Short mmCIF file of C-alpha atoms in Angstrom, two decimals:
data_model
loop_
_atom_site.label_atom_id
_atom_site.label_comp_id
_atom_site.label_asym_id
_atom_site.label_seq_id
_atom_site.Cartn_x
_atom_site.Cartn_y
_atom_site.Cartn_z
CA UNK A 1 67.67 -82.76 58.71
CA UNK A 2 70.45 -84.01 61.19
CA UNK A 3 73.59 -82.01 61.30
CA UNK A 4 76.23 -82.82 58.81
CA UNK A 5 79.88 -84.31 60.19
CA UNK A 6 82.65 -81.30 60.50
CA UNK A 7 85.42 -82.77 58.76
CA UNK A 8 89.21 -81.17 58.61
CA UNK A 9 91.30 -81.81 55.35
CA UNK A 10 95.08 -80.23 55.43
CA UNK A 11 94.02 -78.14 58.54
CA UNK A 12 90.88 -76.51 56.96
CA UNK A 13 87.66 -77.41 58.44
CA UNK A 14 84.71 -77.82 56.78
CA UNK A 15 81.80 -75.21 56.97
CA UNK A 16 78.29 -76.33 58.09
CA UNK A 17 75.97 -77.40 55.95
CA UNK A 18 73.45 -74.49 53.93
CA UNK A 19 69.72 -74.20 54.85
CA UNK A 20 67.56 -75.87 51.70
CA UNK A 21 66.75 -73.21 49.91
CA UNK A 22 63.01 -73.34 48.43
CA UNK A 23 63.15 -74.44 44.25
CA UNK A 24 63.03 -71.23 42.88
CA UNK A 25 60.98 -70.14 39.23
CA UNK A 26 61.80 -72.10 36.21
CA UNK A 27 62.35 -75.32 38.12
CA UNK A 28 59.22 -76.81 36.85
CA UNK A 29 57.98 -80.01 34.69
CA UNK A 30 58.87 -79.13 31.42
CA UNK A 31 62.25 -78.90 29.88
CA UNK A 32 63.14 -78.42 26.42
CA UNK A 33 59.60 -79.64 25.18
CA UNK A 34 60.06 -82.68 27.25
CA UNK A 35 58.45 -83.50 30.00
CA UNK A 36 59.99 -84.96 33.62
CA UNK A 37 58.30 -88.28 32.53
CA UNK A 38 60.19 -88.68 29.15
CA UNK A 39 63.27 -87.47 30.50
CA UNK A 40 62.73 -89.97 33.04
CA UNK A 41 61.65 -92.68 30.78
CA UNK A 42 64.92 -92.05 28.62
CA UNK A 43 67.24 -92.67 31.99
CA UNK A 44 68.48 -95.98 32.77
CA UNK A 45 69.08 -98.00 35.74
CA UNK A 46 72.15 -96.99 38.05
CA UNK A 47 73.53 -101.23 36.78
CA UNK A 48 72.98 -100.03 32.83
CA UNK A 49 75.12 -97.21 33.45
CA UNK A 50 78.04 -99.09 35.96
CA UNK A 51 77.84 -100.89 33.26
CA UNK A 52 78.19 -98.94 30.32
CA UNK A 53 81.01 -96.40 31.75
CA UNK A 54 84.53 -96.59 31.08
CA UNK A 55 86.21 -93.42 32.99
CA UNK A 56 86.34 -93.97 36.86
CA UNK A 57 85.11 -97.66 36.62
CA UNK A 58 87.08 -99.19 39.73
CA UNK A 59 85.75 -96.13 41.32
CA UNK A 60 81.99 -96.44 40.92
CA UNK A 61 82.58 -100.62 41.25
CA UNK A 62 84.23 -99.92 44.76
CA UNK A 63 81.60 -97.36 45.79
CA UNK A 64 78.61 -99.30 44.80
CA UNK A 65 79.77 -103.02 45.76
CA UNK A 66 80.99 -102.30 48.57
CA UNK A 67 79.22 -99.69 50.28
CA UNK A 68 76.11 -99.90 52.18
CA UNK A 69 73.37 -97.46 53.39
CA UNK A 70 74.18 -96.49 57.14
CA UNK A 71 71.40 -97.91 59.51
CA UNK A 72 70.11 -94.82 60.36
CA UNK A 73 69.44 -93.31 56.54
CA UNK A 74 68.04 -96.57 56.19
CA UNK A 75 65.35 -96.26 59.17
CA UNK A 76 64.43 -92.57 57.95
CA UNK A 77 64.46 -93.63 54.20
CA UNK A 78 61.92 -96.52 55.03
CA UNK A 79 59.36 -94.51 57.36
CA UNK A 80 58.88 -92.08 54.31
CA UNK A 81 55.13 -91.99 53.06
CA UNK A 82 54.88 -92.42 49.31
CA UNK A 83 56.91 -93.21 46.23
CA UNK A 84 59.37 -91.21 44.91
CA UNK A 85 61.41 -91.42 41.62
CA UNK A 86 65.40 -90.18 41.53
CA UNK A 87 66.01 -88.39 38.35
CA UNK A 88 69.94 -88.48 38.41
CA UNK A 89 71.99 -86.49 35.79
CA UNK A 90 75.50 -87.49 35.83
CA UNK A 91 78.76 -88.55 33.53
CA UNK A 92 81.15 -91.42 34.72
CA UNK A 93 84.03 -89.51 33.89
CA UNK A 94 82.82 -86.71 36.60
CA UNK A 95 84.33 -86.65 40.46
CA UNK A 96 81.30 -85.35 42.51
CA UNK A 97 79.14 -88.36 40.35
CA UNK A 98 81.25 -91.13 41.29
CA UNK A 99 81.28 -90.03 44.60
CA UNK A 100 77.42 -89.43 45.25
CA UNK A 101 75.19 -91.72 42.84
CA UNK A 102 76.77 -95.14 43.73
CA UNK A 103 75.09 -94.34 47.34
CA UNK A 104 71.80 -92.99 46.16
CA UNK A 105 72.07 -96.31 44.23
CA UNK A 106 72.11 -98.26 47.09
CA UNK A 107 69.49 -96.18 49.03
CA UNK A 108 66.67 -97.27 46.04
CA UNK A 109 68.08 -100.57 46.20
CA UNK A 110 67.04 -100.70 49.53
CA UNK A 111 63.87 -98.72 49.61
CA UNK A 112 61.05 -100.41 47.65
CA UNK A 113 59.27 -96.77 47.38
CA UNK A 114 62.77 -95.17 45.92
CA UNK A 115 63.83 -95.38 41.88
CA UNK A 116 66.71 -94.15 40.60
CA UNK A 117 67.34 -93.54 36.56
CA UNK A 118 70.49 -91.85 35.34
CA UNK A 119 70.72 -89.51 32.18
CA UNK A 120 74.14 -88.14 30.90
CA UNK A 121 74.35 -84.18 30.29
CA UNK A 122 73.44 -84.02 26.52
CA UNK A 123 70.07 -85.25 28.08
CA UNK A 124 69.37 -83.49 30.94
CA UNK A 125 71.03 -80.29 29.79
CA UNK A 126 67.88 -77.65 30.17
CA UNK A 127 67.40 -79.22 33.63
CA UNK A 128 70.90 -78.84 34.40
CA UNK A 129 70.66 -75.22 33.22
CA UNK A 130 67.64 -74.55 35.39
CA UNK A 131 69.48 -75.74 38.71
CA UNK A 132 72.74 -73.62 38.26
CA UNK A 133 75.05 -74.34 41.52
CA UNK A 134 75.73 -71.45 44.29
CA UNK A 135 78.60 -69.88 41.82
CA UNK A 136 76.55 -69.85 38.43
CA UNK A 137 77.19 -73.34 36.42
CA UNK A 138 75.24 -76.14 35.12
CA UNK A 139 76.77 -78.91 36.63
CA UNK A 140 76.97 -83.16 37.12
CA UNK A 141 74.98 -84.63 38.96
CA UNK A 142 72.15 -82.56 39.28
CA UNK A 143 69.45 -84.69 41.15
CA UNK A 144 65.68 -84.28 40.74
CA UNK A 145 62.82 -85.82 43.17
CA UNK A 146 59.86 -86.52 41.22
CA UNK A 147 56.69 -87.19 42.74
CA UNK A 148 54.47 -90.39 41.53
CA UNK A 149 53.07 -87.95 38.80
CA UNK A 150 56.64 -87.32 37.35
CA UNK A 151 56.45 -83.92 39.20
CA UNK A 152 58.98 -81.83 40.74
CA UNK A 153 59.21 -81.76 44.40
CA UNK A 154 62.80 -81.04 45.08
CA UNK A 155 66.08 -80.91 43.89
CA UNK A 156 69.82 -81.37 45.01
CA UNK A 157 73.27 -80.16 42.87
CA UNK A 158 76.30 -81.39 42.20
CA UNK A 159 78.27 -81.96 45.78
CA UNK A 160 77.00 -81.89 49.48
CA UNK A 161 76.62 -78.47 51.33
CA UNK A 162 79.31 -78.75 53.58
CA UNK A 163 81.83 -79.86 50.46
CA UNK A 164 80.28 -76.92 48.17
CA UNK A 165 80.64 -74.38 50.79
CA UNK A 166 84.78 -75.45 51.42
CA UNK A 167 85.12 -75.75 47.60
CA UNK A 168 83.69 -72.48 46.81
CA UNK A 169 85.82 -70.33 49.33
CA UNK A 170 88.88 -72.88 48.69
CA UNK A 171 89.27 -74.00 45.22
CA UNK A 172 91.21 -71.24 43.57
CA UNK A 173 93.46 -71.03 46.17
CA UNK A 174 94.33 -74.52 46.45
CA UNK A 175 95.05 -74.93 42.77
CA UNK A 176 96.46 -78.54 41.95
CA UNK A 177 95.71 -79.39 45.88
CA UNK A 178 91.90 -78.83 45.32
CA UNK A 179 91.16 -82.08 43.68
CA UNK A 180 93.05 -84.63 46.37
CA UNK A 181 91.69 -82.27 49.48
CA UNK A 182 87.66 -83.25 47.89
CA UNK A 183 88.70 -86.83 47.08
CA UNK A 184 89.34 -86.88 50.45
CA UNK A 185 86.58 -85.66 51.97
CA UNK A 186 84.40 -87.92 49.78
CA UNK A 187 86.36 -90.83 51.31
CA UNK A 188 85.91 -89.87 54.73
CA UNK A 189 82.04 -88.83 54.63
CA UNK A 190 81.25 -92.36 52.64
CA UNK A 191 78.12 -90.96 50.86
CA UNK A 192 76.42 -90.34 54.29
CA UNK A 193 76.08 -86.59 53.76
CA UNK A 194 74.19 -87.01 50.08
CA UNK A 195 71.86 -89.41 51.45
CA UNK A 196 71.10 -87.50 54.27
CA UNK A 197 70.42 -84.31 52.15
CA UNK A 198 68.66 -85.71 48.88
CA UNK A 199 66.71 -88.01 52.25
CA UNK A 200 65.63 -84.62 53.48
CA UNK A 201 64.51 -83.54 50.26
CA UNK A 202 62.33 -86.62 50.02
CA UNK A 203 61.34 -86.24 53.86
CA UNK A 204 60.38 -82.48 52.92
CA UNK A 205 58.56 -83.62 49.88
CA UNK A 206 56.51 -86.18 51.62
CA UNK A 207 55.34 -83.44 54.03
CA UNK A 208 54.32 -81.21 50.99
CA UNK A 209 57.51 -78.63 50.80
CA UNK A 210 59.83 -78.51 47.77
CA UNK A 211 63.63 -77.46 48.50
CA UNK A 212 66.25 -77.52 46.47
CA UNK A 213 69.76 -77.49 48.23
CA UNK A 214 72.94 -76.45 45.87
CA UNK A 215 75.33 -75.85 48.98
#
């Protein structure tokens, strides 16, 4: 995986990104007596769900219509053996969600061998639970990489490494600060750092590893 951008907000400068982690037990195909394949099934295209949300609209709209996938991603994305489906659980009203989905949007909009479905919370809650972030909690958007059998070959939660390892030694002392100092961040990275990490996932995935990376 290429090296993630060091980026300073308020004087504080971002740690590097975490090495992916293999999926540990319990991340498997079965959750809550569904399988990966109906919870899949049940998700709905990344357009269903700009359309149906009402909390951070402008934001998604902005981030999806007028973003695009740097060249680069684009090149790696496209050289990728295989097909590969995005399970993507997320809630409009969530700041990490707006900020990453939109861009995996794009990347399976690009990528004839990438699809993306979304699921809300209530759905994907025992997959949620079984891909708890670095500090213990289930948490939007947890992203899973399904093989063409509906099989899990990788997962990626809530933020980008780099972001999850500044918010976890930063947040409670920032207080009311925190949530400007990440918007921020997510402005100035412009969804290259999730694409490169769920990319790397895929990448892995294609070469027959699973990793999961939670920052």
């Amino acid at each position: 995986m290429t090296a993630l951008p060091t980026l300073a907000l308020a004087g504080l400068v971002m740690l590097p990104a975490a090495v992916l982690p293999a999926c540990g037990p319990g991340e498997r195909g079965e959750y809550a007596d569904a399988s990966l394949q109906e919870i899949y099934e049940q998700g709905v295209t990344f357009q269903d769900f700009l359309d149906q949300a009402t909390r951070r609209k402008n934001l998604w709209t902005e981030h999806y219509g007028e973003s695009s996938v740097p060249a680069d991603i684009l090149e790696r994305a496209r050289a990728v053996d295989g097909s590969w489906r995005i399970l993507a659980i997320a809630e409009d009203w969530c700041s990490d969600s707006v900020n990453t989905i939109p861009f995996l949007a794009l990347l399976a909009d690009a990528v004839p061998a990438i699809e993306l479905r979304v699921v809300d919370s209530e759905v994907g809650e025992a997959i949620m639970e079984a891909h708890l972030t670095p500090d213990g909690r289930p948490a939007t958007p947890t992203v899973l990489v399904l093989d063409d059998a509906y099989e899990e070959v990788g997962c990626w939660v809530e933020r980008p490494s780099s972001l999850q390892a500044w918010a976890l030694e930063n947040r409670e002392g920032l207080g009311d600060d925190f949530m400007p100092q990440k918007m921020a961040w997510y402005k100035d990275d412009a969804g290259r750092s999730t694409l490169d990490e769920v990319l790397a996932v895929i990448e892995a995935a294609a070469a027959g590893q699973s990793i999961c990376t939670k920052g």
